[in-house]
Coordinates of C-alpha atoms and ligand atoms in Angstrom, one line a residue:
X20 CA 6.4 8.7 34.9
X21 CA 3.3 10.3 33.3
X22 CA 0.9 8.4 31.4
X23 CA 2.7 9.8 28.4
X24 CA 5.5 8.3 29.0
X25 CA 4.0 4.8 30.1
X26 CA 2.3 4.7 26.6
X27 CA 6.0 5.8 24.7
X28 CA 7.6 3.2 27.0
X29 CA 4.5 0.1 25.8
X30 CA 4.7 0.7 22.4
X31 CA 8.4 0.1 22.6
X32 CA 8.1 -3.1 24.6
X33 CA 5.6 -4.0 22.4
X34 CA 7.7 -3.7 19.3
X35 CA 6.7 -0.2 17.9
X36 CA 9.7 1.1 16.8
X37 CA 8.5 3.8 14.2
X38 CA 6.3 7.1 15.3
X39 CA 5.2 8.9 12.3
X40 CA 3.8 12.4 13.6
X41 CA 2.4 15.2 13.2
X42 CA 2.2 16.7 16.6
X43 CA -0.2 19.8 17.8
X44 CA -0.6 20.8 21.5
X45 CA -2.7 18.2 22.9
X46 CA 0.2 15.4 22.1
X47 CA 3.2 17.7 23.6
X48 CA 3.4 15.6 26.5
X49 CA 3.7 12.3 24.3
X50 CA 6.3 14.1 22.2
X51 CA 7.9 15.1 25.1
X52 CA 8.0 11.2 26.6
X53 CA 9.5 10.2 23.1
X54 CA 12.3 12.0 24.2
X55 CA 13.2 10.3 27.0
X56 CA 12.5 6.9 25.7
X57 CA 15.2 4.8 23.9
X58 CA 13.7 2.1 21.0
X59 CA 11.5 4.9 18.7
X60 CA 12.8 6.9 15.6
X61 CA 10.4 9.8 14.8
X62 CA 9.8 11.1 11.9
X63 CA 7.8 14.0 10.6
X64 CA 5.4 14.2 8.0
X65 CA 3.9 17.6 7.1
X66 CA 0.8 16.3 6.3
X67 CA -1.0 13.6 7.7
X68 CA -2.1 11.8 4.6
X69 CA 2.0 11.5 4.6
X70 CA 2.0 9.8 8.1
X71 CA -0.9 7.2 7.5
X72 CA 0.4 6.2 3.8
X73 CA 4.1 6.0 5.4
X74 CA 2.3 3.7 8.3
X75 CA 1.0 1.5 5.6
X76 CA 4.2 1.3 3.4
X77 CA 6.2 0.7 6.2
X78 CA 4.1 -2.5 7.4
X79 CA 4.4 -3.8 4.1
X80 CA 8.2 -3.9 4.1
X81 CA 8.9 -4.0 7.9
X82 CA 6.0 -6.9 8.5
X83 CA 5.5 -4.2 12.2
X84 CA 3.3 -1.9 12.7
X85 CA 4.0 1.9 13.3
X86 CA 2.5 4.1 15.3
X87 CA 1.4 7.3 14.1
X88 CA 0.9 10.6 16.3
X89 CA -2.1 12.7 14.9
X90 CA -3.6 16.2 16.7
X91 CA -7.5 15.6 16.9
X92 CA -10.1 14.9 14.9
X93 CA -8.9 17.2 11.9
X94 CA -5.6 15.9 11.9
X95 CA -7.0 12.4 12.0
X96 CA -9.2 13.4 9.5
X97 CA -6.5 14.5 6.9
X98 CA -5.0 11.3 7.4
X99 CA -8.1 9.0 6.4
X100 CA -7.8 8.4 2.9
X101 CA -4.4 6.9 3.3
X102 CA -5.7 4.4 6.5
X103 CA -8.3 3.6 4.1
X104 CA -5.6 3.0 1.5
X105 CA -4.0 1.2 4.7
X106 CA -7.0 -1.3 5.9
X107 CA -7.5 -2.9 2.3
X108 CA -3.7 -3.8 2.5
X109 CA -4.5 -5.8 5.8
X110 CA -1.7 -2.5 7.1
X111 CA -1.3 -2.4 10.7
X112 CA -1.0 0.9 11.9
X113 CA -1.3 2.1 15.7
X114 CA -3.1 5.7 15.5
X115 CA -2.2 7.6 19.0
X116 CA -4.7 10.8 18.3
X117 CA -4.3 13.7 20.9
X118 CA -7.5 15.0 22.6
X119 CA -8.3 18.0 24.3
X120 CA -8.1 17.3 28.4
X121 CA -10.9 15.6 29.6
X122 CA -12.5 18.7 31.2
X123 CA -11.9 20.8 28.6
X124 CA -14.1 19.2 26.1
X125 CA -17.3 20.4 27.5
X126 CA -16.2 24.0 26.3
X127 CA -16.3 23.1 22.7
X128 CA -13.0 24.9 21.8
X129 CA -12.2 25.5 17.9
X130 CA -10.8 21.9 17.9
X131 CA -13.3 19.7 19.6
X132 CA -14.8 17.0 17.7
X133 CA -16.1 13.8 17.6
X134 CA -12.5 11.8 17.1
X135 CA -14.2 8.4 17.7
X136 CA -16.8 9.2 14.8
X137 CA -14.0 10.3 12.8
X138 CA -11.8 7.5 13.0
X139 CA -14.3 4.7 13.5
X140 CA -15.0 4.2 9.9
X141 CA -11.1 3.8 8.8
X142 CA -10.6 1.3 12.1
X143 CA -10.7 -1.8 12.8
X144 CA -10.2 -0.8 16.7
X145 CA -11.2 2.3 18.3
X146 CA -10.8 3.3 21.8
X147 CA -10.3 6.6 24.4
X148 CA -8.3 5.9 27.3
X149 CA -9.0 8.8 30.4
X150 CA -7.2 6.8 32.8
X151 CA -3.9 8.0 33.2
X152 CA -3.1 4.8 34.7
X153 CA -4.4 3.0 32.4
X154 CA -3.4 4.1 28.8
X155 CA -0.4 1.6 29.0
X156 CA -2.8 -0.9 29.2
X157 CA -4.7 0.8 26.3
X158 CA -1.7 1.1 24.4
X159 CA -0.7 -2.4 24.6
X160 CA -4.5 -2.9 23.1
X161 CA -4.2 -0.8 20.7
X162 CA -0.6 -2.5 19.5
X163 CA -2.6 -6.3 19.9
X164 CA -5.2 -4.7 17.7
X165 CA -3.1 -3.8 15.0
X166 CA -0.9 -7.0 14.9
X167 CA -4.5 -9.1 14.2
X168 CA -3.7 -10.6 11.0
X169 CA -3.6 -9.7 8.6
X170 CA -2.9 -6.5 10.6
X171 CA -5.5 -4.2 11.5
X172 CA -6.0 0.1 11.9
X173 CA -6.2 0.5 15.8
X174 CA -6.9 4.3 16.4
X175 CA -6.0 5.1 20.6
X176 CA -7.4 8.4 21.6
X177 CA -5.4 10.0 24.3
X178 CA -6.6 13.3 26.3
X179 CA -4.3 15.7 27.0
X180 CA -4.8 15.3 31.2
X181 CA -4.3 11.4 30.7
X182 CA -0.9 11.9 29.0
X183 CA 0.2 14.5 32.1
X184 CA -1.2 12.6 34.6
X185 CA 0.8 10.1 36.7
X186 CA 0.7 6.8 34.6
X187 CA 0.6 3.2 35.1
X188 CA 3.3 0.2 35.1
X189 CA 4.7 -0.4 31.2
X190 CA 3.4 -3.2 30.1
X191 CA 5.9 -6.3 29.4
X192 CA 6.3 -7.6 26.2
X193 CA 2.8 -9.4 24.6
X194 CA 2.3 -12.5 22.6
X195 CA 1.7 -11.7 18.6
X196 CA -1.3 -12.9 17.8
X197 CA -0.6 -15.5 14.8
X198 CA -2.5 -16.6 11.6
X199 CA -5.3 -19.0 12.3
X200 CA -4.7 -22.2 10.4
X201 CA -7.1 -23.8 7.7
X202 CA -8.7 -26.5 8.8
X203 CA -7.9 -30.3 7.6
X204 CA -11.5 -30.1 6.1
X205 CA -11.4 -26.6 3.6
X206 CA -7.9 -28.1 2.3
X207 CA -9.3 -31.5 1.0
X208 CA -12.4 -29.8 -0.5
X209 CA -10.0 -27.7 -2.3
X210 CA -7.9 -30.9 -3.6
X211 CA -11.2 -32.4 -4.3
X212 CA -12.4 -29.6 -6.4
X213 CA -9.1 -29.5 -8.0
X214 CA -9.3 -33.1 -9.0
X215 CA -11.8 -32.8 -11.0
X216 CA -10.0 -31.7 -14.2
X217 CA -11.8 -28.5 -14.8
X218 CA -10.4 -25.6 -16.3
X219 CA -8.8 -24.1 -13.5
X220 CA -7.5 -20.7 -12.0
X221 CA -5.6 -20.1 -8.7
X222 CA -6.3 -16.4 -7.5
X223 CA -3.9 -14.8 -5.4
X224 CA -4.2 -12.3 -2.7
X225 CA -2.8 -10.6 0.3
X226 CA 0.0 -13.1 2.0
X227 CA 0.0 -15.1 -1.2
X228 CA 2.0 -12.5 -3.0
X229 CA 5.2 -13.5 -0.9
X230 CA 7.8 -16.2 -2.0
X231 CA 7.0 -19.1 -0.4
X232 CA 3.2 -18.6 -0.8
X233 CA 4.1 -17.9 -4.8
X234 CA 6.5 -21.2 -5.0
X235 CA 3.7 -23.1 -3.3
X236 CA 0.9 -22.0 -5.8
X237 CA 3.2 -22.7 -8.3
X238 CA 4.1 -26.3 -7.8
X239 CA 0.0 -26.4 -7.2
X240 CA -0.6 -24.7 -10.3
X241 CA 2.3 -26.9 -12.2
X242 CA 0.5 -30.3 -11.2
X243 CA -2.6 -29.6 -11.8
X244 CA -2.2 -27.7 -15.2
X245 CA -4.1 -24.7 -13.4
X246 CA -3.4 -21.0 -14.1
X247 CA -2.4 -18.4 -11.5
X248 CA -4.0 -15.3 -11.1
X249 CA -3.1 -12.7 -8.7
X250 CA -6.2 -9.3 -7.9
X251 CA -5.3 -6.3 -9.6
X252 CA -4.1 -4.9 -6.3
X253 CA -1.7 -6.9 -4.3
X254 CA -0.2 -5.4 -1.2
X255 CA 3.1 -6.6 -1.8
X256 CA 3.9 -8.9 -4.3
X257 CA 7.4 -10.5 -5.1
X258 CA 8.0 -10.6 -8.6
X259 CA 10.7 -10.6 -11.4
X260 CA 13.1 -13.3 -13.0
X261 CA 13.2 -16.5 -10.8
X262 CA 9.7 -15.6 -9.7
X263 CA 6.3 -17.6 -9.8
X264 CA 4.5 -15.2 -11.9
X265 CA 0.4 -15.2 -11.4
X266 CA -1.0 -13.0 -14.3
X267 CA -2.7 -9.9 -13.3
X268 CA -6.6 -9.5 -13.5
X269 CA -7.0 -6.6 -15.5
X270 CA -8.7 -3.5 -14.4
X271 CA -10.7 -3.1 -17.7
X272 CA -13.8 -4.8 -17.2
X273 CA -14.0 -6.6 -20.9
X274 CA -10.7 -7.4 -20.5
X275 CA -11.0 -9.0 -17.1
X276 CA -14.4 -10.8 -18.1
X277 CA -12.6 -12.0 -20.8
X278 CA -9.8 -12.9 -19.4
X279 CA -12.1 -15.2 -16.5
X280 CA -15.0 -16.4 -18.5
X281 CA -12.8 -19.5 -19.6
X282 CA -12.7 -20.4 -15.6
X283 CA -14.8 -23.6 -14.5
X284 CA -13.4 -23.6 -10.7
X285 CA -11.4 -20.7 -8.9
X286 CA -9.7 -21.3 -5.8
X287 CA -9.4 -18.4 -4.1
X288 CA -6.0 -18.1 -1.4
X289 CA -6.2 -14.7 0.5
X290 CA -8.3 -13.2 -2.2
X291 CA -11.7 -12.7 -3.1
X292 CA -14.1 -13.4 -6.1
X293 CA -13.0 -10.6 -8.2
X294 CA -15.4 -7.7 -8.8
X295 CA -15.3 -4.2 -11.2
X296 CA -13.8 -1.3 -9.7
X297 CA -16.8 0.7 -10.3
X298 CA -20.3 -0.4 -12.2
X299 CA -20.4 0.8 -16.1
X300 CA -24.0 1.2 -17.4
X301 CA -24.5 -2.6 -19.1
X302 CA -21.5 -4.2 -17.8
X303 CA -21.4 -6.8 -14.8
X304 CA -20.0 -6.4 -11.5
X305 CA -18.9 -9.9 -10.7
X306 CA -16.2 -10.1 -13.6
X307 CA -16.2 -14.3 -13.2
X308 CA -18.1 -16.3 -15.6
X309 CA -21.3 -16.4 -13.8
X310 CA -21.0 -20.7 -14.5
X311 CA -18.1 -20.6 -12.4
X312 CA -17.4 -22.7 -9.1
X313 CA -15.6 -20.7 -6.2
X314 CA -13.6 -22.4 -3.6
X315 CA -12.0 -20.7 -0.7
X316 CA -8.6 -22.2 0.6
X317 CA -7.5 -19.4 3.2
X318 CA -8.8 -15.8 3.4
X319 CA -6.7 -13.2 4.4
X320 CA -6.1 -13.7 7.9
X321 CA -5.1 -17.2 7.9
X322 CA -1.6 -18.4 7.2
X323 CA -1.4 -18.7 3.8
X324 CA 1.9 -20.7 3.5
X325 CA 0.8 -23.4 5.7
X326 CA -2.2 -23.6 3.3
X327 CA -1.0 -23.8 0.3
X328 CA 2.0 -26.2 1.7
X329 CA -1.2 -28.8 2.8
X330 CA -2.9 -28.6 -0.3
X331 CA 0.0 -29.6 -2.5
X332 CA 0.9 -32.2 0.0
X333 CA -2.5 -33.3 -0.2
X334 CA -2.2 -33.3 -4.3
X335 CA 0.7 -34.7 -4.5
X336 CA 2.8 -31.9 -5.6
X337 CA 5.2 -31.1 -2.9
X338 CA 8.3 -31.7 -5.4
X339 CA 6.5 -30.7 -8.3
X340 CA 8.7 -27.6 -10.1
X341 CA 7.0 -24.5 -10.6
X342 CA 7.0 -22.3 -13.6
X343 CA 9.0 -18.9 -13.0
X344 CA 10.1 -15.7 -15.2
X345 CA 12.6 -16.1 -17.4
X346 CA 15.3 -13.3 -16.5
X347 CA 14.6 -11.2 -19.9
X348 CA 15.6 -7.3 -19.5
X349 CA 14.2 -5.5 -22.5
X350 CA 17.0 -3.5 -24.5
X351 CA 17.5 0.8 -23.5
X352 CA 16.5 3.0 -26.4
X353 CA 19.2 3.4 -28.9
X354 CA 20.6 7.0 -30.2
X355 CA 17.4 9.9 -30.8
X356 CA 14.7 11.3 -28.8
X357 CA 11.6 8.8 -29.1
X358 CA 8.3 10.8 -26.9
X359 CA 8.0 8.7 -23.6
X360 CA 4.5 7.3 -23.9
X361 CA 3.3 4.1 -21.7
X362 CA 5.0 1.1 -23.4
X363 CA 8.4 2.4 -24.0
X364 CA 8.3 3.8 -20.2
X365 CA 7.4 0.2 -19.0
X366 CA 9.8 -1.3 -21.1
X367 CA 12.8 1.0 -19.4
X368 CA 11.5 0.9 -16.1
X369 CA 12.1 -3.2 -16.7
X370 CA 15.4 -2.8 -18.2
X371 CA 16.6 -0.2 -15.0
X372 CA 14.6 -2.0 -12.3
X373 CA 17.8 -2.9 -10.0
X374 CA 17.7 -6.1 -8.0
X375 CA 15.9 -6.2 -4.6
X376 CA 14.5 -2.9 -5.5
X377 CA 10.5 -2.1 -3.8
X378 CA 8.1 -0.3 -7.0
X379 CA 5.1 1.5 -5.2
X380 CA 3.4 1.2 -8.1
X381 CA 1.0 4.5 -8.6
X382 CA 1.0 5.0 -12.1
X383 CA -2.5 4.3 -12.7
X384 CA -3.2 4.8 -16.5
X385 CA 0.2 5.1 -17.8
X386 CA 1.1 2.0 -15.6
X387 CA -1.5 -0.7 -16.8
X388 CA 1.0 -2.2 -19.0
X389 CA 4.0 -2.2 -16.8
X390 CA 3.6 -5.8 -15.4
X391 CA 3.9 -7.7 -18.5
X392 CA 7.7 -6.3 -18.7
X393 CA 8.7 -6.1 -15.9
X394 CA 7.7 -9.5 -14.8
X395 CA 11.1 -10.3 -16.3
X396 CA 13.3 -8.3 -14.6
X397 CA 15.8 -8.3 -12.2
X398 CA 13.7 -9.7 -8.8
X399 CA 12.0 -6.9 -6.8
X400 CA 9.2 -6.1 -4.6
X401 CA 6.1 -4.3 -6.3
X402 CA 3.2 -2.7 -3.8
X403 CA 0.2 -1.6 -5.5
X404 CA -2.2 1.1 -4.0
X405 CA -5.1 -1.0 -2.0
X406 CA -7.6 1.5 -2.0
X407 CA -8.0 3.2 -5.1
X408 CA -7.9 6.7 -2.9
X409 CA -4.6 8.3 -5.2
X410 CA -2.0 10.0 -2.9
X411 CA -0.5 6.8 -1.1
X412 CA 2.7 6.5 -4.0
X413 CA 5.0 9.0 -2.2
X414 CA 4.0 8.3 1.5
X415 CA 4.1 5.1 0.9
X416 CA 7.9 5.2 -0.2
X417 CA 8.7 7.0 2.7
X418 CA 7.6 4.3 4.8
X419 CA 8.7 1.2 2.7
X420 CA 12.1 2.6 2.7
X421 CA 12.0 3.1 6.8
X422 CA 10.9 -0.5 6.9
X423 CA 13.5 -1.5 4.4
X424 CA 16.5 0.6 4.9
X425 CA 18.7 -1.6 2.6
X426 CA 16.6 -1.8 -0.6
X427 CA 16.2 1.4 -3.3
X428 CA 12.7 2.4 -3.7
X429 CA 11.1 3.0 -7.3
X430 CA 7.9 5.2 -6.9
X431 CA 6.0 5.1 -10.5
X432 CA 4.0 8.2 -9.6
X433 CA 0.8 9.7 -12.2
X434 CA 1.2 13.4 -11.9
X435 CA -2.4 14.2 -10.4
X436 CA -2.1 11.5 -7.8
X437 CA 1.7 13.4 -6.6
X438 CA -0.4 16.2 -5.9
X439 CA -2.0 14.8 -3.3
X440 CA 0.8 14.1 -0.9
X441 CA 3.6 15.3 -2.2
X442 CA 5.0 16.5 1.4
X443 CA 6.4 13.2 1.4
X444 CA 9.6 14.5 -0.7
X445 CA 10.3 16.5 2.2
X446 CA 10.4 13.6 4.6
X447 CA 12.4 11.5 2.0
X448 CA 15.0 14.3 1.8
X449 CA 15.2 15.3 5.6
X450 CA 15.4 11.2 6.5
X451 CA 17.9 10.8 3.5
X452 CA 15.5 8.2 1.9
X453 CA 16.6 6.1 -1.1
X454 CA 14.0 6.2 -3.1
X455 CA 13.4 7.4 -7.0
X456 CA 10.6 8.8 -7.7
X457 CA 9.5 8.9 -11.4
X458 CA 6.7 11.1 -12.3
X459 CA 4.3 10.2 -15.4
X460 CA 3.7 14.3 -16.3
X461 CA 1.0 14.2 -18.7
X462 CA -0.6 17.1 -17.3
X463 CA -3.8 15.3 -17.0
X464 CA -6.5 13.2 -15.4
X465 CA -5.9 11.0 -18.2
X466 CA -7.6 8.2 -16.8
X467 CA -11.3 10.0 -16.1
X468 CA -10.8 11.4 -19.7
X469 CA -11.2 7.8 -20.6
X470 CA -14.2 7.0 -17.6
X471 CA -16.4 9.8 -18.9
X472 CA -16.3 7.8 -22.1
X473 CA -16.7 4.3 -20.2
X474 CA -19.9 5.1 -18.1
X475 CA -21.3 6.5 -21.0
X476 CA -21.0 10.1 -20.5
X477 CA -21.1 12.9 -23.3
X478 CA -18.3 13.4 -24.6
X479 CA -16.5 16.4 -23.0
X480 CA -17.1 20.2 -22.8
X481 CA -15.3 23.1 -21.4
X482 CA -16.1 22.5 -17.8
X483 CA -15.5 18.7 -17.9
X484 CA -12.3 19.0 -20.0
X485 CA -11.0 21.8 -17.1
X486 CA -12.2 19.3 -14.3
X487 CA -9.8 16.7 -16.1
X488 CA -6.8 18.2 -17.3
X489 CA -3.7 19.7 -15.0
X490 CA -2.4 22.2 -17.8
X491 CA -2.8 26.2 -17.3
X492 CA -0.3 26.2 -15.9
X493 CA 1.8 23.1 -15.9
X494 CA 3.4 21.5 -12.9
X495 CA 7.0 21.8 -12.2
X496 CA 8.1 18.3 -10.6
X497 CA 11.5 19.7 -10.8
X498 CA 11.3 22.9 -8.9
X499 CA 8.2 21.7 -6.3
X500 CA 11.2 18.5 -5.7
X501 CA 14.1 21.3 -4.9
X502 CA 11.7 23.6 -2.8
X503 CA 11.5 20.0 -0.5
X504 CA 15.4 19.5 -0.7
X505 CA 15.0 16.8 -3.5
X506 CA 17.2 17.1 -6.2
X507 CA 15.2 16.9 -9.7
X508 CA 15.4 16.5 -13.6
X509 CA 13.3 17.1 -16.5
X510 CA 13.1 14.4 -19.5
X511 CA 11.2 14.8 -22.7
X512 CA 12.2 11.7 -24.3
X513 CA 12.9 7.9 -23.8
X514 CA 16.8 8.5 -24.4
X515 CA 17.3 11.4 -21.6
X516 CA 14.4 9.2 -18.9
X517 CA 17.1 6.4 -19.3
X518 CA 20.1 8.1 -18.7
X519 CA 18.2 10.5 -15.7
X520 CA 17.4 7.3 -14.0
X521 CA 20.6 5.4 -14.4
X522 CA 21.9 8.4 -12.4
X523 CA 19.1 8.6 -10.0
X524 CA 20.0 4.8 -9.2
X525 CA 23.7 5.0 -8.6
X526 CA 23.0 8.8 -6.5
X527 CA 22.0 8.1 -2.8
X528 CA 19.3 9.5 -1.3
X529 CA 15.6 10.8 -2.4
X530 CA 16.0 12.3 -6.3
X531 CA 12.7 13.2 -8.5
X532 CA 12.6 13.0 -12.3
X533 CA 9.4 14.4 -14.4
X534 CA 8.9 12.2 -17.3
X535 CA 6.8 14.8 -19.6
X536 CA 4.5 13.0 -21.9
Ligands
TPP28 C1 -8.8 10.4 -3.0 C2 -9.2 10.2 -4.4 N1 -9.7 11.3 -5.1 C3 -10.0 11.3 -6.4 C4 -9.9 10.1 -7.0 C5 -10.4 10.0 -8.5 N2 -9.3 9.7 -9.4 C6 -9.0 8.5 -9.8 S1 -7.7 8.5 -10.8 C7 -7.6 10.2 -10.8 C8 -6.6 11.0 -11.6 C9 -5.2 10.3 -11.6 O1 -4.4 11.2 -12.3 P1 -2.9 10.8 -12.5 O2 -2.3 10.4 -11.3 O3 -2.2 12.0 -13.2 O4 -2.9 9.5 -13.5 P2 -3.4 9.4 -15.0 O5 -4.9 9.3 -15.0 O6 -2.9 10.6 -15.7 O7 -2.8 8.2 -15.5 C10 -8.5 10.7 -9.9 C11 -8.7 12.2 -9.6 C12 -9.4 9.0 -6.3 N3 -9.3 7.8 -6.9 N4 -9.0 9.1 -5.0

């Protein structure tokens, strides 16, 4: 057994059970070793900003890291925005990143570089193995790394000669490490702070977007008359009729300073104070009232159920009933051809949202009102983009529907951010993938249209209008969709959207439809 093959063989015992690749010469030998090992479905991305975004939707779903396969540093490198994307959501994601042989290094061939600098910034773990008898070891490292809660980006360079080399034993089966508890101490400050009848807000984060965190907060919330919040971007957050609902802090900074300056105490469970996605000339960066009392009951590496179980038990509201979503569909558009524009979209995505259904939610502009209706419909799973670096909506379908084979995936897709990765339709189509995507075609940058105003800009010219607009010439979803093997349809109004993605819903497999603004 080569070291190749010892590594293949580790991951599996440790529980890897997805590679997502994109393979050059210095990883033939560990493509080769996937071959002969039972336990690992690969799957091919043609870019690697496709791989890392399919790493980090697949953790979300599957609750497992993946491992990815990456060639050097340049493949590595076209993966980081996505394993930035990746380490906000708390993703963990095993990188194994070929390397020239050992020896070979010193030659500075075309694709020598410094991997370790390259991926050091976008991991939590880094490490080169050039012990062929030791990369097992490594690997098993490297999979401990990325299990760390809340789940960490391990990045395990392996050299050519230490994947062909003889390797060492496989490694047996490790121990997950677990979410550290809170201590007896932060819970009672919390139910002390929460005592004290002050106008209250729980904010919600990370683990605390899953049911039994949300049905704790909101038996919390219930007895003390406190409001739920959840950040802008949750990682996954189970929503939808039946459904503790926190209420989103808004990415407009007035709106969001509004929203919080009524706050005397927030009590913050895997989340942190909340802060402007970029400064505006004359605006504040901290969006809470400045007055305003911060306590912490669990960051996001501790186990947030636990948490928020002790604190009601310590308040006294262990049976209290929380407040959930009505179920409360809005009505499909009658007879006529309205123009899709943002609140009729969000109002038929709520109406068609099916049951159990994932939304990778990259909509950005045309999106910011979809939560209000869609907090009523049928129960789903919604993942947000962590990072704010666009081109994780379609990779990150690809993987949520590898780690969650059974549910449809919804991607809400702005047209400029598609462009980034859309590959990922070819992997959906060659891996049969059930997942919709719906893209918002307005043909434009709309949101920086609206930043140039915000950070007090001039107002556009020539060159900033061309920097911000995707007209001359117009995309075509539907025929860049077919070229990948993904069946795709055009609608120009609210009427033909509907009845394109009632089809797309009861058709299996990967199926694209351009919503043209
Ligand atoms: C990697 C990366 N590059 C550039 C940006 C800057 N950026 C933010 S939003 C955006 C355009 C998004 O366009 P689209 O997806 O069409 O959504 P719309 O603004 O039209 O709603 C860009 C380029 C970014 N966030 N991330």
């Amino acid at each position: 057994m080569n070291g190749a093959e010892s590594l293949a063989r580790t991951l599996v015992s440790q529980g890897v059970e997805l590679c997502l690749a994109n393979p050059g010469t210095s990883e033939m030998h560990f493509v080769a070793a996937l071959d002969k090992v039972e336990g690992m479905r690969c799957v091919l991305g043609l870019f690697e900003g496709v791989v890392t975004g399919a790493a980090d939707g697949y953790y979300r779903m599957a609750d497992k890291p993946a491992c990815t396969l990456l060639h050097l540093g340049p493949g590595l490198g076209n993966g980081l925005a996505n394993l930035h994307n990746a380490k906000k959501a708390g993703s963990g994601i095993v990188n194994i990143v070929g390397e020239h042989a050992s020896y070979h290094i010193e030659h500075n061939a075309p694709l020598t570089s410094d991997i370790e600098g390259v991926a050091r910034p976008m991991s939590h773990w880094v490490h080169t193995c050039n012990d062929s008898t030791r990369i097992a070891t490594a690997g098993a490292d490297a999979v401990t790394a990325a299990w760390q809660p809340p789940g960490q980006i391990a990045t395990l360079i392996l050299p050519a000669d230490t994947a062909w080399n003889p390797g060492g034993e496989v490694v047996p089966p490790r121990q997950r490490p677990l979410r550290s508890g809170v201590t007896g101490e932060t819970v009672e400050a919390c139910a002390r702070a929460l005592r004290r009848g002050r106008k209250t807000a729980l904010l919600l984060g990370g683990q605390a977007g899953r049911q039994d965190s949300l049905d704790w907060a909101g038996r919390i919330a219930a007895h003390c008359g406190a409001d739920l919040l959840c950040e802008y971007s949750v990682a996954r957050l189970e929503r939808g009729a039946g459904r503790v609902t926190p209420r989103r802090v808004p990415y407009s900074v007035d709106l969001a300073v509004q929203l919080l300056s009524q706050y005397e105490l927030i009590v913050l469970v895997g989340a942190r104070p909340p802060v402007a996605f970029f400064a505006y000339p004359g605006k504040p960066s901290l969006l809470a009232n400045p007055a305003c009392e911060f306590v912490s009951l669990a960051e996001a590496h501790h186990d947030i159920p636990t948490a928020l179980a002790d604190l009601a038990d310590a308040l006294g509201a262990r049976t209290t009933a929380p407040v959930v979503a009505a179920f409360n569909q809005p009505a499909l558009p009658g007879p006529g051809r309205d123009p899709i524009e943002p609140v009729g979209l969000g109002r038929l995505i709520a109406a068609l949202i099916p049951e159990n259904a994932v939304v990778i939610d990259e909509s950005v502009l045309s999106g910011r009102g979809f939560d209000v209706p869609t907090s009523t419909a049928a129960p789903h799973s919604w993942l947000n983009i962590m990072g704010g670096a666009i081109g994780f909506g379609l990779p990150g379908a690809v993987g949520a529907a590898l780690g969650a084979p059974d549910r449809p995936v919804i991607v809400l897709e702005g047209d400029g951010s598609g462009m980034y990765t859309l590959q990922a339709l070819w992997t959906m189509a060659r891996e049969s993938l059930n997942v919709k995507v719906v893209i918002m075609a307005n043909r434009s940058y709309n949101i920086l249209q609206g930043e140039l105003k915000n950070v007090g800009a001039a107002a556009p010219g020539v060159n900033a209008r061309s920097m911000l607009t995707l007209d001359r010439p117009d995309l075509n979803w539907v025929q860049l969709a077919r070229g990948m093997g993904v069946p795709g349809e055009r609608a120009e109004s609210l009427q033909e959207l509907a009845a394109a993605f009632s089809k797309a819903l009861a058709t299996p497999g990967p199926v694209l439809i351009e919503a043209v603004f």
